[in-house]
Tab-separated table of N, CA and C in Angstrom:
chain	number	residue	atom	x	y	z
J	1	LYS	N	37.958	15.700	-42.135
J	1	LYS	CA	36.977	15.371	-43.164
J	1	LYS	C	35.693	14.928	-42.469
J	2	GLU	N	34.616	15.655	-42.681
J	2	GLU	CA	33.372	15.372	-41.971
J	2	GLU	C	32.543	14.274	-42.616
J	3	THR	N	32.520	14.215	-43.937
J	3	THR	CA	31.725	13.189	-44.605
J	3	THR	C	32.631	12.206	-45.321
J	4	MET	N	32.165	10.998	-45.392
J	4	MET	CA	32.921	9.925	-46.023
J	4	MET	C	32.620	9.926	-47.522
J	5	SER	N	33.617	9.607	-48.316
J	5	SER	CA	33.402	9.536	-49.757
J	5	SER	C	32.556	8.313	-50.094
J	6	LEU	N	31.979	8.320	-51.275
J	6	LEU	CA	31.176	7.189	-51.726
J	6	LEU	C	32.022	5.923	-51.795
J	7	ALA	N	33.255	6.055	-52.267
J	7	ALA	CA	34.149	4.892	-52.356
J	7	ALA	C	34.434	4.323	-50.968
J	8	ASP	N	34.682	5.193	-49.980
J	8	ASP	CA	34.921	4.725	-48.612
J	8	ASP	C	33.681	4.045	-48.037
J	9	SER	N	32.516	4.623	-48.296
J	9	SER	CA	31.270	4.026	-47.813
J	9	SER	C	31.059	2.646	-48.405
J	10	LEU	N	31.255	2.528	-49.713
J	10	LEU	CA	31.092	1.228	-50.368
J	10	LEU	C	32.095	0.213	-49.845
J	11	TYR	N	33.326	0.656	-49.631
J	11	TYR	CA	34.354	-0.259	-49.119
J	11	TYR	C	33.974	-0.775	-47.732
J	12	ASN	N	33.550	0.123	-46.856
J	12	ASN	CA	33.169	-0.273	-45.500
J	12	ASN	C	31.964	-1.210	-45.508
J	13	LEU	N	30.974	-0.901	-46.340
J	13	LEU	CA	29.808	-1.774	-46.440
J	13	LEU	C	30.190	-3.140	-47.002
J	14	GLN	N	31.135	-3.156	-47.928
J	14	GLN	CA	31.594	-4.422	-48.495
J	14	GLN	C	32.276	-5.273	-47.423
J	15	LEU	N	33.062	-4.646	-46.547
J	15	LEU	CA	33.693	-5.390	-45.454
J	15	LEU	C	32.650	-6.022	-44.541
J	16	ILE	N	31.630	-5.253	-44.197
J	16	ILE	CA	30.568	-5.773	-43.345
J	16	ILE	C	29.843	-6.917	-44.045
J	17	GLN	N	29.537	-6.730	-45.320
J	17	GLN	CA	28.842	-7.762	-46.084
J	17	GLN	C	29.667	-9.046	-46.171
J	18	GLU	N	30.954	-8.926	-46.462
J	18	GLU	CA	31.826	-10.100	-46.546
J	18	GLU	C	31.943	-10.800	-45.198
J	19	PHE	N	32.052	-10.027	-44.124
J	19	PHE	CA	32.122	-10.606	-42.786
J	19	PHE	C	30.855	-11.408	-42.486
J	20	CYS	N	29.706	-10.825	-42.800
J	20	CYS	CA	28.439	-11.518	-42.549
J	20	CYS	C	28.331	-12.793	-43.372
J	21	GLN	N	28.771	-12.746	-44.611
J	21	GLN	CA	28.693	-13.932	-45.461
J	21	GLN	C	29.611	-15.030	-44.963
J	22	GLU	N	30.803	-14.651	-44.535
J	22	GLU	CA	31.784	-15.661	-44.156
J	22	GLU	C	31.600	-16.181	-42.734
J	23	TYR	N	31.267	-15.303	-41.799
J	23	TYR	CA	31.270	-15.694	-40.391
J	23	TYR	C	29.902	-15.706	-39.719
J	24	LEU	N	28.900	-15.092	-40.298
J	24	LEU	CA	27.590	-15.015	-39.650
J	24	LEU	C	26.509	-15.719	-40.464
J	25	ASN	N	26.871	-16.817	-41.078
J	25	ASN	CA	25.924	-17.677	-41.783
J	25	ASN	C	25.126	-16.924	-42.845
J	26	GLN	N	25.801	-16.067	-43.573
J	26	GLN	CA	25.205	-15.315	-44.684
J	26	GLN	C	23.936	-14.577	-44.266
J	27	CYS	N	24.007	-13.865	-43.138
J	27	CYS	CA	22.823	-13.197	-42.603
J	27	CYS	C	22.491	-11.887	-43.312
J	28	CYS	N	23.373	-11.382	-44.144
J	28	CYS	CA	23.128	-10.118	-44.840
J	28	CYS	C	22.639	-10.420	-46.255
J	29	HIS	N	21.366	-10.155	-46.506
J	29	HIS	CA	20.771	-10.481	-47.800
J	29	HIS	C	20.628	-9.255	-48.689
J	30	PHE	N	21.252	-8.151	-48.317
J	30	PHE	CA	21.145	-6.921	-49.083
J	30	PHE	C	22.367	-6.732	-49.971
J	31	THR	N	22.164	-6.056	-51.080
J	31	THR	CA	23.295	-5.698	-51.931
J	31	THR	C	23.933	-4.439	-51.360
J	32	LEU	N	25.109	-4.103	-51.857
J	32	LEU	CA	25.769	-2.879	-51.402
J	32	LEU	C	24.895	-1.661	-51.694
J	33	GLU	N	24.253	-1.653	-52.844
J	33	GLU	CA	23.393	-0.529	-53.215
J	33	GLU	C	22.177	-0.437	-52.298
J	34	ASP	N	21.624	-1.594	-51.912
J	34	ASP	CA	20.501	-1.590	-50.969
J	34	ASP	C	20.899	-0.898	-49.674
J	35	MET	N	22.078	-1.229	-49.183
J	35	MET	CA	22.524	-0.658	-47.911
J	35	MET	C	22.884	0.812	-48.053
J	36	LEU	N	23.481	1.179	-49.174
J	36	LEU	CA	23.928	2.556	-49.356
J	36	LEU	C	22.760	3.513	-49.545
J	37	TYR	N	21.755	3.096	-50.296
J	37	TYR	CA	20.650	3.985	-50.640
J	37	TYR	C	19.361	3.642	-49.900
J	38	ALA	N	19.450	2.974	-48.784
J	38	ALA	CA	18.264	2.577	-48.020
J	38	ALA	C	17.601	3.790	-47.378
J	39	ALA	N	16.333	3.617	-47.047
J	39	ALA	CA	15.600	4.657	-46.326
J	39	ALA	C	16.240	4.854	-44.955
J	40	SER	N	16.068	6.034	-44.396
J	40	SER	CA	16.735	6.349	-43.131
J	40	SER	C	16.303	5.410	-42.004
J	41	SER	N	15.058	4.936	-42.028
J	41	SER	CA	14.613	4.019	-40.975
J	41	SER	C	15.367	2.694	-41.042
J	42	ILE	N	15.703	2.244	-42.236
J	42	ILE	CA	16.468	1.008	-42.398
J	42	ILE	C	17.939	1.256	-42.083
J	43	LYS	N	18.456	2.418	-42.481
J	43	LYS	CA	19.864	2.733	-42.215
J	43	LYS	C	20.163	2.700	-40.725
J	44	SER	N	19.222	3.141	-39.915
J	44	SER	CA	19.472	3.111	-38.469
J	44	SER	C	19.626	1.675	-37.981
J	45	ASN	N	18.906	0.736	-38.581
J	45	ASN	CA	19.079	-0.674	-38.218
J	45	ASN	C	20.454	-1.177	-38.625
J	46	TYR	N	20.927	-0.794	-39.809
J	46	TYR	CA	22.278	-1.163	-40.238
J	46	TYR	C	23.311	-0.622	-39.258
J	47	LEU	N	23.128	0.647	-38.883
J	47	LEU	CA	24.097	1.281	-37.991
J	47	LEU	C	24.136	0.597	-36.631
J	48	VAL	N	22.981	0.214	-36.114
J	48	VAL	CA	22.946	-0.492	-34.832
J	48	VAL	C	23.656	-1.834	-34.955
J	49	PHE	N	23.400	-2.549	-36.047
J	49	PHE	CA	24.052	-3.839	-36.272
J	49	PHE	C	25.566	-3.668	-36.351
J	50	MET	N	26.017	-2.693	-37.139
J	50	MET	CA	27.460	-2.474	-37.284
J	50	MET	C	28.083	-1.998	-35.978
J	51	ALA	N	27.382	-1.132	-35.264
J	51	ALA	CA	27.903	-0.659	-33.981
J	51	ALA	C	28.047	-1.815	-33.005
J	52	GLU	N	27.097	-2.723	-33.036
J	52	GLU	CA	27.168	-3.880	-32.151
J	52	GLU	C	28.349	-4.780	-32.511
J	53	LEU	N	28.571	-5.001	-33.809
J	53	LEU	CA	29.734	-5.784	-34.239
J	53	LEU	C	31.028	-5.136	-33.763
J	54	PHE	N	31.160	-3.839	-34.011
J	54	PHE	CA	32.384	-3.156	-33.607
J	54	PHE	C	32.527	-3.121	-32.092
J	55	TRP	N	31.413	-3.002	-31.371
J	55	TRP	CA	31.489	-3.014	-29.909
J	55	TRP	C	32.066	-4.342	-29.439
J	56	TRP	N	31.577	-5.456	-29.999
J	56	TRP	CA	32.090	-6.761	-29.590
J	56	TRP	C	33.563	-6.921	-29.917
J	57	PHE	N	33.969	-6.482	-31.106
J	57	PHE	CA	35.330	-6.758	-31.547
J	57	PHE	C	36.341	-5.685	-31.165
J	58	GLU	N	35.917	-4.462	-30.864
J	58	GLU	CA	36.853	-3.400	-30.525
J	58	GLU	C	36.815	-3.012	-29.054
J	59	VAL	N	35.668	-3.109	-28.408
J	59	VAL	CA	35.559	-2.717	-27.001
J	59	VAL	C	35.665	-3.940	-26.096
J	60	VAL	N	34.804	-4.926	-26.317
J	60	VAL	CA	34.826	-6.139	-25.502
J	60	VAL	C	36.100	-6.927	-25.777
J	61	LYS	N	36.513	-6.966	-27.017
J	61	LYS	CA	37.724	-7.664	-27.467
J	61	LYS	C	37.789	-9.096	-26.951
J	62	PRO	N	36.967	-9.964	-27.516
J	62	PRO	CA	37.042	-11.373	-27.136
J	62	PRO	C	38.452	-11.898	-27.345
J	63	SER	N	38.772	-12.972	-26.669
J	63	SER	CA	40.147	-13.477	-26.701
J	63	SER	C	40.609	-13.860	-28.096
J	64	PHE	N	39.688	-14.193	-29.011
J	64	PHE	CA	40.125	-14.585	-30.348
J	64	PHE	C	40.407	-13.400	-31.261
J	65	VAL	N	40.110	-12.174	-30.835
J	65	VAL	CA	40.376	-11.009	-31.675
J	65	VAL	C	41.847	-10.632	-31.546
J	66	GLN	N	42.555	-10.765	-32.631
J	66	GLN	CA	43.980	-10.448	-32.681
J	66	GLN	C	44.226	-9.505	-33.851
J	67	PRO	N	45.222	-8.625	-33.745
J	67	PRO	CA	45.522	-7.750	-34.882
J	67	PRO	C	45.937	-8.575	-36.092
J	68	ARG	N	45.539	-8.129	-37.242
J	68	ARG	CA	45.923	-8.811	-38.474
J	68	ARG	C	47.372	-8.462	-38.780
J	69	VAL	N	48.140	-9.473	-39.125
J	69	VAL	CA	49.538	-9.269	-39.480
J	69	VAL	C	49.607	-9.145	-40.992
J	70	VAL	N	49.990	-7.966	-41.468
J	70	VAL	CA	50.095	-7.736	-42.902
J	70	VAL	C	51.548	-7.882	-43.301
J	71	ARG	N	51.797	-8.831	-44.208
J	71	ARG	CA	53.161	-9.086	-44.662
J	71	ARG	C	53.356	-8.504	-46.052
J	72	PRO	N	54.478	-7.840	-46.276
J	72	PRO	CA	54.788	-7.419	-47.641
J	72	PRO	C	54.973	-8.650	-48.512
J	73	GLN	N	54.766	-8.502	-49.806
J	73	GLN	CA	54.926	-9.644	-50.701
J	73	GLN	C	56.343	-10.164	-50.618
J	74	GLY	N	56.469	-11.479	-50.536
J	74	GLY	CA	57.779	-12.112	-50.458
J	74	GLY	C	58.296	-12.271	-49.046
J	75	ALA	N	57.579	-11.749	-48.057
J	75	ALA	CA	58.034	-11.869	-46.669
J	75	ALA	C	57.713	-13.267	-46.151
J	76	GLU	N	58.472	-13.692	-45.159
J	76	GLU	CA	58.259	-15.003	-44.550
J	76	GLU	C	56.985	-14.978	-43.711
J	77	PRO	N	56.219	-16.077	-43.672
J	77	PRO	CA	55.025	-16.122	-42.829
J	77	PRO	C	55.396	-16.109	-41.351
J	78	VAL	N	54.471	-15.599	-40.547
J	78	VAL	CA	54.678	-15.556	-39.107
J	78	VAL	C	54.529	-16.971	-38.569
J	79	LYS	N	55.547	-17.459	-37.866
J	79	LYS	CA	55.542	-18.849	-37.409
J	79	LYS	C	54.849	-19.019	-36.055
J	80	ASP	N	54.783	-17.958	-35.249
J	80	ASP	CA	54.210	-18.074	-33.912
J	80	ASP	C	52.697	-17.901	-33.904
J	81	MET	N	52.109	-17.514	-35.026
J	81	MET	CA	50.683	-17.258	-35.084
J	81	MET	C	49.927	-18.586	-35.108
J	82	PRO	N	49.034	-18.827	-34.140
J	82	PRO	CA	48.304	-20.090	-34.128
J	82	PRO	C	47.313	-20.138	-35.285
J	83	SER	N	47.161	-21.304	-35.861
J	83	SER	CA	46.176	-21.461	-36.934
J	83	SER	C	45.025	-22.291	-36.390
J	84	ILE	N	44.019	-21.605	-35.885
J	84	ILE	CA	42.877	-22.255	-35.265
J	84	ILE	C	41.683	-22.104	-36.200
J	85	PRO	N	40.995	-23.188	-36.494
J	85	PRO	CA	39.808	-23.057	-37.342
J	85	PRO	C	38.697	-22.367	-36.567
J	86	VAL	N	38.448	-21.112	-36.863
J	86	VAL	CA	37.546	-20.308	-36.071
J	86	VAL	C	36.163	-20.180	-36.672
J	87	LEU	N	36.049	-20.478	-37.932
J	87	LEU	CA	34.795	-20.220	-38.616
J	87	LEU	C	33.599	-20.789	-37.872
J	88	ASN	N	33.611	-22.074	-37.571
J	88	ASN	CA	32.470	-22.686	-36.896
J	88	ASN	C	32.325	-22.195	-35.463
J	89	ALA	N	33.434	-22.019	-34.766
J	89	ALA	CA	33.367	-21.536	-33.385
J	89	ALA	C	32.814	-20.123	-33.343
J	90	ALA	N	33.258	-19.281	-34.260
J	90	ALA	CA	32.780	-17.899	-34.282
J	90	ALA	C	31.300	-17.856	-34.632
J	91	LYS	N	30.908	-18.635	-35.635
J	91	LYS	CA	29.491	-18.677	-35.991
J	91	LYS	C	28.660	-19.134	-34.802
J	92	ARG	N	29.107	-20.205	-34.162
J	92	ARG	CA	28.363	-20.762	-33.039
J	92	ARG	C	28.257	-19.728	-31.924
J	93	ASN	N	29.364	-19.088	-31.565
J	93	ASN	CA	29.346	-18.118	-30.475
J	93	ASN	C	28.486	-16.916	-30.805
J	94	VAL	N	28.657	-16.359	-31.986
J	94	VAL	CA	27.926	-15.146	-32.333
J	94	VAL	C	26.455	-15.442	-32.549
J	95	LEU	N	26.142	-16.501	-33.291
J	95	LEU	CA	24.749	-16.786	-33.599
J	95	LEU	C	23.982	-17.320	-32.397
J	96	ASP	N	24.595	-18.194	-31.618
J	96	ASP	CA	23.894	-18.783	-30.480
J	96	ASP	C	23.779	-17.822	-29.315
J	97	SER	N	24.849	-17.113	-29.012
J	97	SER	CA	24.876	-16.335	-27.779
J	97	SER	C	24.461	-14.891	-27.945
J	98	SER	N	24.613	-14.330	-29.133
J	98	SER	CA	24.278	-12.911	-29.267
J	98	SER	C	23.402	-12.667	-30.474
J	99	SER	N	22.480	-13.574	-30.747
J	99	SER	CA	21.630	-13.404	-31.913
J	99	SER	C	20.743	-12.175	-31.779
J	100	ASP	N	20.443	-11.773	-30.566
J	100	ASP	CA	19.653	-10.567	-30.357
J	100	ASP	C	20.524	-9.347	-30.142
J	101	PHE	N	21.833	-9.490	-30.286
J	101	PHE	CA	22.790	-8.406	-30.123
J	101	PHE	C	22.582	-7.669	-28.809
J	102	PRO	N	22.825	-8.317	-27.676
J	102	PRO	CA	22.652	-7.645	-26.386
J	102	PRO	C	23.615	-6.480	-26.267
J	103	SER	N	23.113	-5.374	-25.740
J	103	SER	CA	23.992	-4.220	-25.620
J	103	SER	C	24.590	-4.118	-24.228
J	104	SER	N	24.183	-4.975	-23.323
J	104	SER	CA	24.805	-4.978	-22.003
J	104	SER	C	26.061	-5.815	-22.057
J	105	GLY	N	26.720	-5.992	-20.951
J	105	GLY	CA	27.947	-6.781	-20.913
J	105	GLY	C	27.681	-8.270	-21.028
J	106	GLU	N	26.411	-8.680	-21.040
J	106	GLU	CA	26.078	-10.090	-21.121
J	106	GLU	C	26.054	-10.515	-22.576
J	107	GLY	N	26.317	-11.781	-22.815
J	107	GLY	CA	26.237	-12.255	-24.194
J	107	GLY	C	27.235	-13.342	-24.430
J	108	ALA	N	27.771	-13.355	-25.613
J	108	ALA	CA	28.655	-14.436	-26.024
J	108	ALA	C	29.971	-14.401	-25.271
J	109	THR	N	30.468	-15.566	-24.980
J	109	THR	CA	31.812	-15.680	-24.434
J	109	THR	C	32.650	-16.335	-25.502
J	110	PHE	N	33.749	-15.718	-25.843
J	110	PHE	CA	34.562	-16.188	-26.942
J	110	PHE	C	35.848	-16.780	-26.408
J	111	THR	N	36.280	-17.875	-27.024
J	111	THR	CA	37.461	-18.545	-26.513
J	111	THR	C	38.524	-18.801	-27.562
J	112	GLN	N	38.229	-18.639	-28.827
J	112	GLN	CA	39.214	-18.929	-29.864
J	112	GLN	C	40.118	-17.720	-30.087
J	113	SER	N	41.269	-17.938	-30.737
J	113	SER	CA	42.209	-16.853	-31.010
J	113	SER	C	42.312	-16.628	-32.510
J	114	HIS	N	41.650	-15.559	-32.991
J	114	HIS	CA	41.700	-15.235	-34.408
J	114	HIS	C	41.077	-13.868	-34.613
J	115	HIS	N	41.454	-13.167	-35.658
J	115	HIS	CA	40.918	-11.855	-35.967
J	115	HIS	C	39.908	-11.978	-37.091
J	116	HIS	N	38.760	-11.329	-36.958
J	116	HIS	CA	37.726	-11.451	-37.971
J	116	HIS	C	37.563	-10.206	-38.816
J	117	LEU	N	37.607	-9.028	-38.239
J	117	LEU	CA	37.367	-7.825	-39.008
J	117	LEU	C	38.676	-7.261	-39.527
J	118	PRO	N	38.870	-7.257	-40.817
J	118	PRO	CA	40.117	-6.708	-41.345
J	118	PRO	C	40.118	-5.197	-41.198
J	119	SER	N	41.246	-4.656	-40.874
J	119	SER	CA	41.371	-3.212	-40.779
J	119	SER	C	41.323	-2.633	-42.174
J	120	ARG	N	40.578	-1.573	-42.336
J	120	ARG	CA	40.439	-0.988	-43.659
J	120	ARG	C	41.762	-0.416	-44.124
J	121	TYR	N	42.637	-0.086	-43.193
J	121	TYR	CA	43.919	0.491	-43.568
J	121	TYR	C	45.010	-0.553	-43.732
J	122	SER	N	44.687	-1.830	-43.521
J	122	SER	CA	45.712	-2.855	-43.655
J	122	SER	C	45.640	-3.550	-45.005
J	123	ARG	N	44.794	-3.037	-45.905
J	123	ARG	CA	44.735	-3.676	-47.213
J	123	ARG	C	46.055	-3.453	-47.937
J	124	PRO	N	46.468	-4.414	-48.729
J	124	PRO	CA	47.778	-4.318	-49.382
J	124	PRO	C	47.875	-3.078	-50.258
J	125	GLN	N	48.956	-2.378	-50.132
J	125	GLN	CA	49.210	-1.185	-50.919
J	125	GLN	C	50.314	-1.475	-51.918
J	126	ALA	N	50.231	-0.868	-53.078
J	126	ALA	CA	51.296	-1.029	-54.067
J	126	ALA	C	52.457	-0.140	-53.645
J	127	HIS	N	53.604	-0.735	-53.438
J	127	HIS	CA	54.775	0.016	-53.006
J	127	HIS	C	55.662	0.276	-54.211
J	128	SER	N	56.049	1.511	-54.388
J	128	SER	CA	56.976	1.811	-55.478
J	128	SER	C	58.361	1.923	-54.876
J	129	SER	N	59.278	1.189	-55.435
J	129	SER	CA	60.636	1.218	-54.899
J	129	SER	C	61.491	2.105	-55.788
J	130	ALA	N	62.088	3.075	-55.160
J	130	ALA	CA	62.960	3.993	-55.897
J	130	ALA	C	64.389	3.485	-55.785
J	131	SER	N	64.952	3.158	-56.901
J	131	SER	CA	66.339	2.688	-56.872
J	131	SER	C	67.230	3.801	-57.375
J	132	GLY	N	68.357	3.988	-56.715
J	132	GLY	CA	69.168	5.115	-57.094
J	132	GLY	C	70.552	4.821	-57.310
């Protein structure tokens, strides 16, 4: 599939928007429609910002980036997973150290253990159970 559907585009933009609101001190002041229908000159800025976020979390992989554990409903919680309050540490690291989004290997050093970007494919799915 070469092009993304409108629903997929909106979902991805919503993830970025929610991440910015929760972890980057509400730095995204645009609506989903603003981002989706922006002029091409503005879209390139969005793409650079998103590419930089993904580069930090998928390529550099700071120590606090961990895979999200998706539990089926009714499953027991994972007991070995540390519960570290990352919100302030992540904001401090990202905003203080990489506010200009350096593209070289220099920049923020991360020390907390937590995952910030939810996988788009890990959202809860409705499971139909066939009983026979």
